[in-house]
């Protein structure tokens, strides 16, 4: 259902452009002298453009214009499409604009709306509807339409050209055809294949057994799930053959990606190393490959990634004109514009180096928090300067990766703003934001705006030391823009926003969705920081108990996520209901009577210092790890874990509980087995129980796996816990042969 907010007004619709002395009454008192002209031979998109103009004029004014097929001299008409241009000078001017460009122009009493093709005609129609009728498509299913009995236009003579030939935002709006055309967002219709294609072109299940030499050598191992050995001539010939088969299936496709898999593991063989040395960068081997393919298929563009280990530009080799460089910003900080941030100097240099080699550059930029879509992510201040930076460096194709089909913090506004900046990087971003907020949130807009301003202002105070990471968690920003005091302020602003629209179900639903980010951050920091009043725990008594108000707040957050169809927390399909279960489980552990809390723990095997958490004491400090191995988890790399707990006196015990982290994509696996031994004197131990782990799970969903080991009651003062590790990543894993991890947190003895 489309929600339409009608602004009842008797004022005429005026253009935002400077008014001229001449006015054209498109509609006067709900009556129009105009018709819409579109050639009967026009394509379907041009026909659709005419229908959209007709419908929106009717929605605004109540006047329904007739659509006709021919120009009638002496009549007032809106002429749509190149076929209706009679003036040779205008036709020549139209031929000189970009493929997606268009004109909106008054000629006498007529209005000309035209591009070079059907898509551009539809772009032009929606631009006219927005700029001259005052309508907005705020999201895929939500629009704003003012109401006026009169529509008055000034003289118009505008030409529109895009800053980038290809513009794509990966947000929910992308999947709605009308939203795409309205906001001039591109599809992948010209792409035969799109990124991370090595495994598709050289499938390991087909080639690895017979041709292990095709695959990257890491240490002494050829990896099934790594990269390819690009110095191997037979491999390159096989890629050519397989790519040729794919091109024959889709001869109309212009761009074909032949690019690295989404991991490191580039080949370390001597021949590949020689290529890296020759071109002074690993990327040189990939450009060598792309050039070979570009020569083989001169009428196609071969796209390859400049990503992670291939991000820096090579020397002594240049990409051919039909080699497309897909340059990615995955590692970059988002608290400051790239060009201003000293920490991004390497990235800026790489961008500039590539722009000296080629102008066939596709930038893949990241504008959302992937680990937690619901984490507040104040990156609005860098969106425009970063897009301008890319434009200044000869980038012609722009892809801004958001939260895909999922909602994320302020997603409606972010996709709306980005789409406009990709068309015109110099547009007035503040005006776009203010216009959107007022129309999307109505009376709640001032509070939502204050939320954004407060958050960005807080981040700005810490911008030189804060790293706004697309893989962060709320707790990471506890000392900058998500302090307890600020969270209380954001929460109060959302309460006011709710109160302002309490009687309007449309606005209320939008506010409830928007406040999910604030509520999630508030709850998650209360869980993982547990400081002051921001806590789930009632600390007024000696016995720990849970605060009912916080549990109700958690319930409300989950219910609001369901009400607003916003239940996915991250790209791994971790839902708000899953998060609630995780929180409740963690709280149950935090409130358990634990005989080991605060007791001395000794590590018999050395933990890694890569992610320091205070050593063995972290296992009995009452702080529990979250879904990020950086926080409160004790890690062991390539090694078993063996620890001993001294309960300081003999106790009757029958259960030992602990969590192990599972993060397969980060080389973190469950232990093979966990064994519990007990002792009265700390010298003689006997095993009381063991438990197997599941090390064959291949999902990339990050989880805290509970190991609750129950055994017949025994007396003991000392407990030894041994977790047997895989020690290295298994053969099916892309880290095969490298040290694997186990991460443990909090030993609970009952």
PDB file of C-alpha atoms in Angstrom, residues 278-473:
ATOM      1  CA  UNK A 278      57.808  -7.164 -11.927  1.00  0.00           C
ATOM      2  CA  UNK A 279      54.742  -4.974 -11.411  1.00  0.00           C
ATOM      3  CA  UNK A 280      55.629  -3.952  -7.822  1.00  0.00           C
ATOM      4  CA  UNK A 281      52.209  -5.025  -6.576  1.00  0.00           C
ATOM      5  CA  UNK A 282      50.100  -8.163  -6.325  1.00  0.00           C
ATOM      6  CA  UNK A 283      47.531  -6.309  -8.430  1.00  0.00           C
ATOM      7  CA  UNK A 284      49.946  -6.409 -11.369  1.00  0.00           C
ATOM      8  CA  UNK A 285      49.291 -10.132 -11.846  1.00  0.00           C
ATOM      9  CA  UNK A 286      45.554  -9.451 -11.905  1.00  0.00           C
ATOM     10  CA  UNK A 287      45.918  -6.657 -14.474  1.00  0.00           C
ATOM     11  CA  UNK A 288      48.153  -8.952 -16.543  1.00  0.00           C
ATOM     12  CA  UNK A 289      45.308 -11.511 -16.493  1.00  0.00           C
ATOM     13  CA  UNK A 290      42.616  -8.906 -17.256  1.00  0.00           C
ATOM     14  CA  UNK A 291      44.600  -7.504 -20.182  1.00  0.00           C
ATOM     15  CA  UNK A 292      44.982 -10.999 -21.658  1.00  0.00           C
ATOM     16  CA  UNK A 293      41.204 -11.461 -21.484  1.00  0.00           C
ATOM     17  CA  UNK A 294      40.507  -7.938 -22.767  1.00  0.00           C
ATOM     18  CA  UNK A 295      42.544  -8.686 -25.889  1.00  0.00           C
ATOM     19  CA  UNK A 296      40.627 -11.926 -26.370  1.00  0.00           C
ATOM     20  CA  UNK A 297      37.264 -10.145 -26.048  1.00  0.00           C
ATOM     21  CA  UNK A 298      37.861  -6.604 -27.392  1.00  0.00           C
ATOM     22  CA  UNK A 299      34.152  -5.755 -27.607  1.00  0.00           C
ATOM     23  CA  UNK A 300      33.614  -6.501 -23.895  1.00  0.00           C
ATOM     24  CA  UNK A 301      34.796  -4.846 -20.690  1.00  0.00           C
ATOM     25  CA  UNK A 302      36.702  -7.174 -18.377  1.00  0.00           C
ATOM     26  CA  UNK A 303      36.169  -6.004 -14.814  1.00  0.00           C
ATOM     27  CA  UNK A 304      38.560  -6.971 -12.028  1.00  0.00           C
ATOM     28  CA  UNK A 305      38.826  -5.945  -8.397  1.00  0.00           C
ATOM     29  CA  UNK A 306      41.202  -3.528  -6.709  1.00  0.00           C
ATOM     30  CA  UNK A 307      40.251  -4.880  -3.309  1.00  0.00           C
ATOM     31  CA  UNK A 308      42.194  -5.634  -0.140  1.00  0.00           C
ATOM     32  CA  UNK A 309      45.461  -7.228  -1.337  1.00  0.00           C
ATOM     33  CA  UNK A 310      44.990  -5.893  -4.912  1.00  0.00           C
ATOM     34  CA  UNK A 311      43.987  -2.353  -3.900  1.00  0.00           C
ATOM     35  CA  UNK A 312      47.303  -0.655  -4.698  1.00  0.00           C
ATOM     36  CA  UNK A 313      47.961   0.149  -8.344  1.00  0.00           C
ATOM     37  CA  UNK A 314      50.753  -1.687 -10.176  1.00  0.00           C
ATOM     38  CA  UNK A 315      53.711  -0.217 -11.995  1.00  0.00           C
ATOM     39  CA  UNK A 316      55.145  -1.139 -15.376  1.00  0.00           C
ATOM     40  CA  UNK A 317      51.719  -2.189 -16.662  1.00  0.00           C
ATOM     41  CA  UNK A 318      48.513  -0.321 -17.524  1.00  0.00           C
ATOM     42  CA  UNK A 319      44.976  -1.667 -17.819  1.00  0.00           C
ATOM     43  CA  UNK A 320      43.736  -1.723 -21.398  1.00  0.00           C
ATOM     44  CA  UNK A 321      40.870   0.626 -22.224  1.00  0.00           C
ATOM     45  CA  UNK A 322      38.342  -2.184 -21.937  1.00  0.00           C
ATOM     46  CA  UNK A 323      39.606  -3.303 -18.523  1.00  0.00           C
ATOM     47  CA  UNK A 324      37.360  -2.025 -15.763  1.00  0.00           C
ATOM     48  CA  UNK A 325      38.911  -1.480 -12.321  1.00  0.00           C
ATOM     49  CA  UNK A 326      36.498  -2.086  -9.437  1.00  0.00           C
ATOM     50  CA  UNK A 327      38.103  -0.106  -6.610  1.00  0.00           C
ATOM     51  CA  UNK A 328      36.832  -0.828  -3.074  1.00  0.00           C
ATOM     52  CA  UNK A 329      36.879   1.109   0.210  1.00  0.00           C
ATOM     53  CA  UNK A 330      36.156  -1.745   2.612  1.00  0.00           C
ATOM     54  CA  UNK A 331      38.988  -0.971   5.068  1.00  0.00           C
ATOM     55  CA  UNK A 332      38.391   2.765   5.360  1.00  0.00           C
ATOM     56  CA  UNK A 333      37.342   4.830   8.356  1.00  0.00           C
ATOM     57  CA  UNK A 334      34.026   6.702   8.086  1.00  0.00           C
ATOM     58  CA  UNK A 335      34.384   9.267  10.885  1.00  0.00           C
ATOM     59  CA  UNK A 336      36.101  11.719   8.521  1.00  0.00           C
ATOM     60  CA  UNK A 337      36.080  12.365   4.767  1.00  0.00           C
ATOM     61  CA  UNK A 338      38.676  10.241   3.005  1.00  0.00           C
ATOM     62  CA  UNK A 339      40.667  13.179   1.651  1.00  0.00           C
ATOM     63  CA  UNK A 340      40.963  14.757   5.131  1.00  0.00           C
ATOM     64  CA  UNK A 341      41.732  11.651   7.155  1.00  0.00           C
ATOM     65  CA  UNK A 342      45.434  10.891   7.654  1.00  0.00           C
ATOM     66  CA  UNK A 343      44.485   7.283   8.386  1.00  0.00           C
ATOM     67  CA  UNK A 344      43.071   7.039   4.852  1.00  0.00           C
ATOM     68  CA  UNK A 345      46.189   8.445   3.180  1.00  0.00           C
ATOM     69  CA  UNK A 346      47.125   5.054   1.741  1.00  0.00           C
ATOM     70  CA  UNK A 347      43.668   4.611   0.251  1.00  0.00           C
ATOM     71  CA  UNK A 348      43.714   8.136  -1.198  1.00  0.00           C
ATOM     72  CA  UNK A 349      47.095   7.483  -2.792  1.00  0.00           C
ATOM     73  CA  UNK A 350      45.860   4.201  -4.272  1.00  0.00           C
ATOM     74  CA  UNK A 351      42.825   5.978  -5.733  1.00  0.00           C
ATOM     75  CA  UNK A 352      45.009   8.663  -7.268  1.00  0.00           C
ATOM     76  CA  UNK A 353      47.466   6.094  -8.630  1.00  0.00           C
ATOM     77  CA  UNK A 354      44.701   4.151 -10.371  1.00  0.00           C
ATOM     78  CA  UNK A 355      43.238   7.363 -11.819  1.00  0.00           C
ATOM     79  CA  UNK A 356      46.611   8.047 -13.458  1.00  0.00           C
ATOM     80  CA  UNK A 357      46.426   4.674 -15.202  1.00  0.00           C
ATOM     81  CA  UNK A 358      42.802   4.632 -16.364  1.00  0.00           C
ATOM     82  CA  UNK A 359      39.435   6.371 -16.278  1.00  0.00           C
ATOM     83  CA  UNK A 360      37.542   3.076 -16.528  1.00  0.00           C
ATOM     84  CA  UNK A 361      37.007   2.904 -12.759  1.00  0.00           C
ATOM     85  CA  UNK A 362      34.041   1.554 -10.829  1.00  0.00           C
ATOM     86  CA  UNK A 363      34.097   2.519  -7.134  1.00  0.00           C
ATOM     87  CA  UNK A 364      32.527   0.145  -4.620  1.00  0.00           C
ATOM     88  CA  UNK A 365      31.956   2.211  -1.489  1.00  0.00           C
ATOM     89  CA  UNK A 366      30.421   1.009   1.782  1.00  0.00           C
ATOM     90  CA  UNK A 367      27.922   3.168   3.663  1.00  0.00           C
ATOM     91  CA  UNK A 368      26.382   0.909   6.291  1.00  0.00           C
ATOM     92  CA  UNK A 369      27.284  -1.016   9.431  1.00  0.00           C
ATOM     93  CA  UNK A 370      27.329  -4.671   8.317  1.00  0.00           C
ATOM     94  CA  UNK A 371      27.828  -6.436  11.638  1.00  0.00           C
ATOM     95  CA  UNK A 372      24.734  -4.776  13.115  1.00  0.00           C
ATOM     96  CA  UNK A 373      22.314  -3.041  10.768  1.00  0.00           C
ATOM     97  CA  UNK A 374      20.586  -1.629  13.851  1.00  0.00           C
ATOM     98  CA  UNK A 375      23.701   0.076  15.217  1.00  0.00           C
ATOM     99  CA  UNK A 376      23.523   3.884  14.806  1.00  0.00           C
ATOM    100  CA  UNK A 377      25.989   4.753  12.060  1.00  0.00           C
ATOM    101  CA  UNK A 378      26.535   8.539  11.730  1.00  0.00           C
ATOM    102  CA  UNK A 379      28.330   8.753   8.396  1.00  0.00           C
ATOM    103  CA  UNK A 380      26.158  11.417   6.738  1.00  0.00           C
ATOM    104  CA  UNK A 381      28.914  14.044   7.047  1.00  0.00           C
ATOM    105  CA  UNK A 382      31.269  12.017   4.831  1.00  0.00           C
ATOM    106  CA  UNK A 383      28.848  10.918   2.105  1.00  0.00           C
ATOM    107  CA  UNK A 384      29.045  14.032  -0.059  1.00  0.00           C
ATOM    108  CA  UNK A 385      32.773  14.795   0.290  1.00  0.00           C
ATOM    109  CA  UNK A 386      33.653  11.178  -0.456  1.00  0.00           C
ATOM    110  CA  UNK A 387      31.477  11.069  -3.575  1.00  0.00           C
ATOM    111  CA  UNK A 388      33.052  14.374  -4.678  1.00  0.00           C
ATOM    112  CA  UNK A 389      36.517  12.915  -4.055  1.00  0.00           C
ATOM    113  CA  UNK A 390      35.775   9.938  -6.293  1.00  0.00           C
ATOM    114  CA  UNK A 391      34.418  12.177  -9.030  1.00  0.00           C
ATOM    115  CA  UNK A 392      37.546  14.328  -8.892  1.00  0.00           C
ATOM    116  CA  UNK A 393      39.618  11.194  -9.457  1.00  0.00           C
ATOM    117  CA  UNK A 394      38.052  10.225 -12.794  1.00  0.00           C
ATOM    118  CA  UNK A 395      35.642   7.654 -11.381  1.00  0.00           C
ATOM    119  CA  UNK A 396      32.740   7.160 -13.780  1.00  0.00           C
ATOM    120  CA  UNK A 397      30.819   4.325 -12.121  1.00  0.00           C
ATOM    121  CA  UNK A 398      29.604   4.490  -8.521  1.00  0.00           C
ATOM    122  CA  UNK A 399      28.186   1.744  -6.325  1.00  0.00           C
ATOM    123  CA  UNK A 400      27.228   2.580  -2.738  1.00  0.00           C
ATOM    124  CA  UNK A 401      26.691  -0.632  -0.782  1.00  0.00           C
ATOM    125  CA  UNK A 402      24.056  -0.316   1.909  1.00  0.00           C
ATOM    126  CA  UNK A 403      22.013  -2.864   3.808  1.00  0.00           C
ATOM    127  CA  UNK A 404      20.655  -4.626   0.713  1.00  0.00           C
ATOM    128  CA  UNK A 405      16.993  -5.583   1.232  1.00  0.00           C
ATOM    129  CA  UNK A 406      17.216  -4.889   4.953  1.00  0.00           C
ATOM    130  CA  UNK A 407      16.520  -1.807   6.992  1.00  0.00           C
ATOM    131  CA  UNK A 408      19.454  -0.093   8.683  1.00  0.00           C
ATOM    132  CA  UNK A 409      19.854   3.090  10.687  1.00  0.00           C
ATOM    133  CA  UNK A 410      18.089   5.950   8.816  1.00  0.00           C
ATOM    134  CA  UNK A 411      18.073   3.818   5.656  1.00  0.00           C
ATOM    135  CA  UNK A 412      15.218   5.669   3.936  1.00  0.00           C
ATOM    136  CA  UNK A 413      17.019   9.010   4.219  1.00  0.00           C
ATOM    137  CA  UNK A 414      20.424   7.577   3.379  1.00  0.00           C
ATOM    138  CA  UNK A 415      19.372   5.897   0.132  1.00  0.00           C
ATOM    139  CA  UNK A 416      17.387   9.019  -0.836  1.00  0.00           C
ATOM    140  CA  UNK A 417      20.336  11.365  -0.256  1.00  0.00           C
ATOM    141  CA  UNK A 418      22.945   9.125  -1.863  1.00  0.00           C
ATOM    142  CA  UNK A 419      20.906   8.669  -5.040  1.00  0.00           C
ATOM    143  CA  UNK A 420      20.744  12.442  -5.476  1.00  0.00           C
ATOM    144  CA  UNK A 421      24.437  12.968  -4.738  1.00  0.00           C
ATOM    145  CA  UNK A 422      25.453  10.327  -7.271  1.00  0.00           C
ATOM    146  CA  UNK A 423      23.560  12.262  -9.922  1.00  0.00           C
ATOM    147  CA  UNK A 424      24.884  15.627  -8.703  1.00  0.00           C
ATOM    148  CA  UNK A 425      27.706  15.520  -6.119  1.00  0.00           C
ATOM    149  CA  UNK A 426      27.381  19.265  -5.596  1.00  0.00           C
ATOM    150  CA  UNK A 427      23.695  19.264  -4.709  1.00  0.00           C
ATOM    151  CA  UNK A 428      22.709  20.989  -1.464  1.00  0.00           C
ATOM    152  CA  UNK A 429      22.763  18.017   0.910  1.00  0.00           C
ATOM    153  CA  UNK A 430      21.342  19.972   3.855  1.00  0.00           C
ATOM    154  CA  UNK A 431      18.335  21.056   1.805  1.00  0.00           C
ATOM    155  CA  UNK A 432      17.740  17.503   0.613  1.00  0.00           C
ATOM    156  CA  UNK A 433      17.921  16.171   4.182  1.00  0.00           C
ATOM    157  CA  UNK A 434      15.638  18.842   5.645  1.00  0.00           C
ATOM    158  CA  UNK A 435      13.099  18.414   2.857  1.00  0.00           C
ATOM    159  CA  UNK A 436      13.047  14.653   3.366  1.00  0.00           C
ATOM    160  CA  UNK A 437      12.736  14.832   7.149  1.00  0.00           C
ATOM    161  CA  UNK A 438       9.817  17.248   7.073  1.00  0.00           C
ATOM    162  CA  UNK A 439       7.893  15.169   4.567  1.00  0.00           C
ATOM    163  CA  UNK A 440       8.734  11.735   5.981  1.00  0.00           C
ATOM    164  CA  UNK A 441       8.263  12.383   9.699  1.00  0.00           C
ATOM    165  CA  UNK A 442       5.827  15.309   9.777  1.00  0.00           C
ATOM    166  CA  UNK A 443       5.531  16.723  13.334  1.00  0.00           C
ATOM    167  CA  UNK A 444       8.245  14.297  14.542  1.00  0.00           C
ATOM    168  CA  UNK A 445      10.830  15.697  12.102  1.00  0.00           C
ATOM    169  CA  UNK A 446      12.484  18.187  14.525  1.00  0.00           C
ATOM    170  CA  UNK A 447      13.240  15.392  17.006  1.00  0.00           C
ATOM    171  CA  UNK A 448      14.619  13.019  14.376  1.00  0.00           C
ATOM    172  CA  UNK A 449      16.758  15.850  13.033  1.00  0.00           C
ATOM    173  CA  UNK A 450      18.050  16.609  16.547  1.00  0.00           C
ATOM    174  CA  UNK A 451      18.925  12.932  16.989  1.00  0.00           C
ATOM    175  CA  UNK A 452      21.025  13.006  13.828  1.00  0.00           C
ATOM    176  CA  UNK A 453      22.666  16.309  14.712  1.00  0.00           C
ATOM    177  CA  UNK A 454      23.509  15.256  18.274  1.00  0.00           C
ATOM    178  CA  UNK A 455      25.011  11.984  17.078  1.00  0.00           C
ATOM    179  CA  UNK A 456      27.116  13.552  14.327  1.00  0.00           C
ATOM    180  CA  UNK A 457      28.251  16.350  16.630  1.00  0.00           C
ATOM    181  CA  UNK A 458      29.373  13.818  19.243  1.00  0.00           C
ATOM    182  CA  UNK A 459      31.269  11.801  16.639  1.00  0.00           C
ATOM    183  CA  UNK A 460      32.900  14.976  15.264  1.00  0.00           C
ATOM    184  CA  UNK A 461      34.431  15.663  18.677  1.00  0.00           C
ATOM    185  CA  UNK A 462      36.215  12.301  18.474  1.00  0.00           C
ATOM    186  CA  UNK A 463      36.687  12.025  14.706  1.00  0.00           C
ATOM    187  CA  UNK A 464      40.487  11.945  14.749  1.00  0.00           C
ATOM    188  CA  UNK A 465      40.680   9.016  17.177  1.00  0.00           C
ATOM    189  CA  UNK A 466      37.382   7.232  16.489  1.00  0.00           C
ATOM    190  CA  UNK A 467      37.333   4.584  13.775  1.00  0.00           C
ATOM    191  CA  UNK A 468      33.822   4.348  12.364  1.00  0.00           C
ATOM    192  CA  UNK A 469      34.011   0.787  11.145  1.00  0.00           C
ATOM    193  CA  UNK A 470      31.525  -1.018   8.925  1.00  0.00           C
ATOM    194  CA  UNK A 471      32.188  -4.098  11.081  1.00  0.00           C
ATOM    195  CA  UNK A 472      31.720  -2.481  14.496  1.00  0.00           C
ATOM    196  CA  UNK A 473      29.360  -2.989  17.437  1.00  0.00           C
TER     197      UNK A 473
END
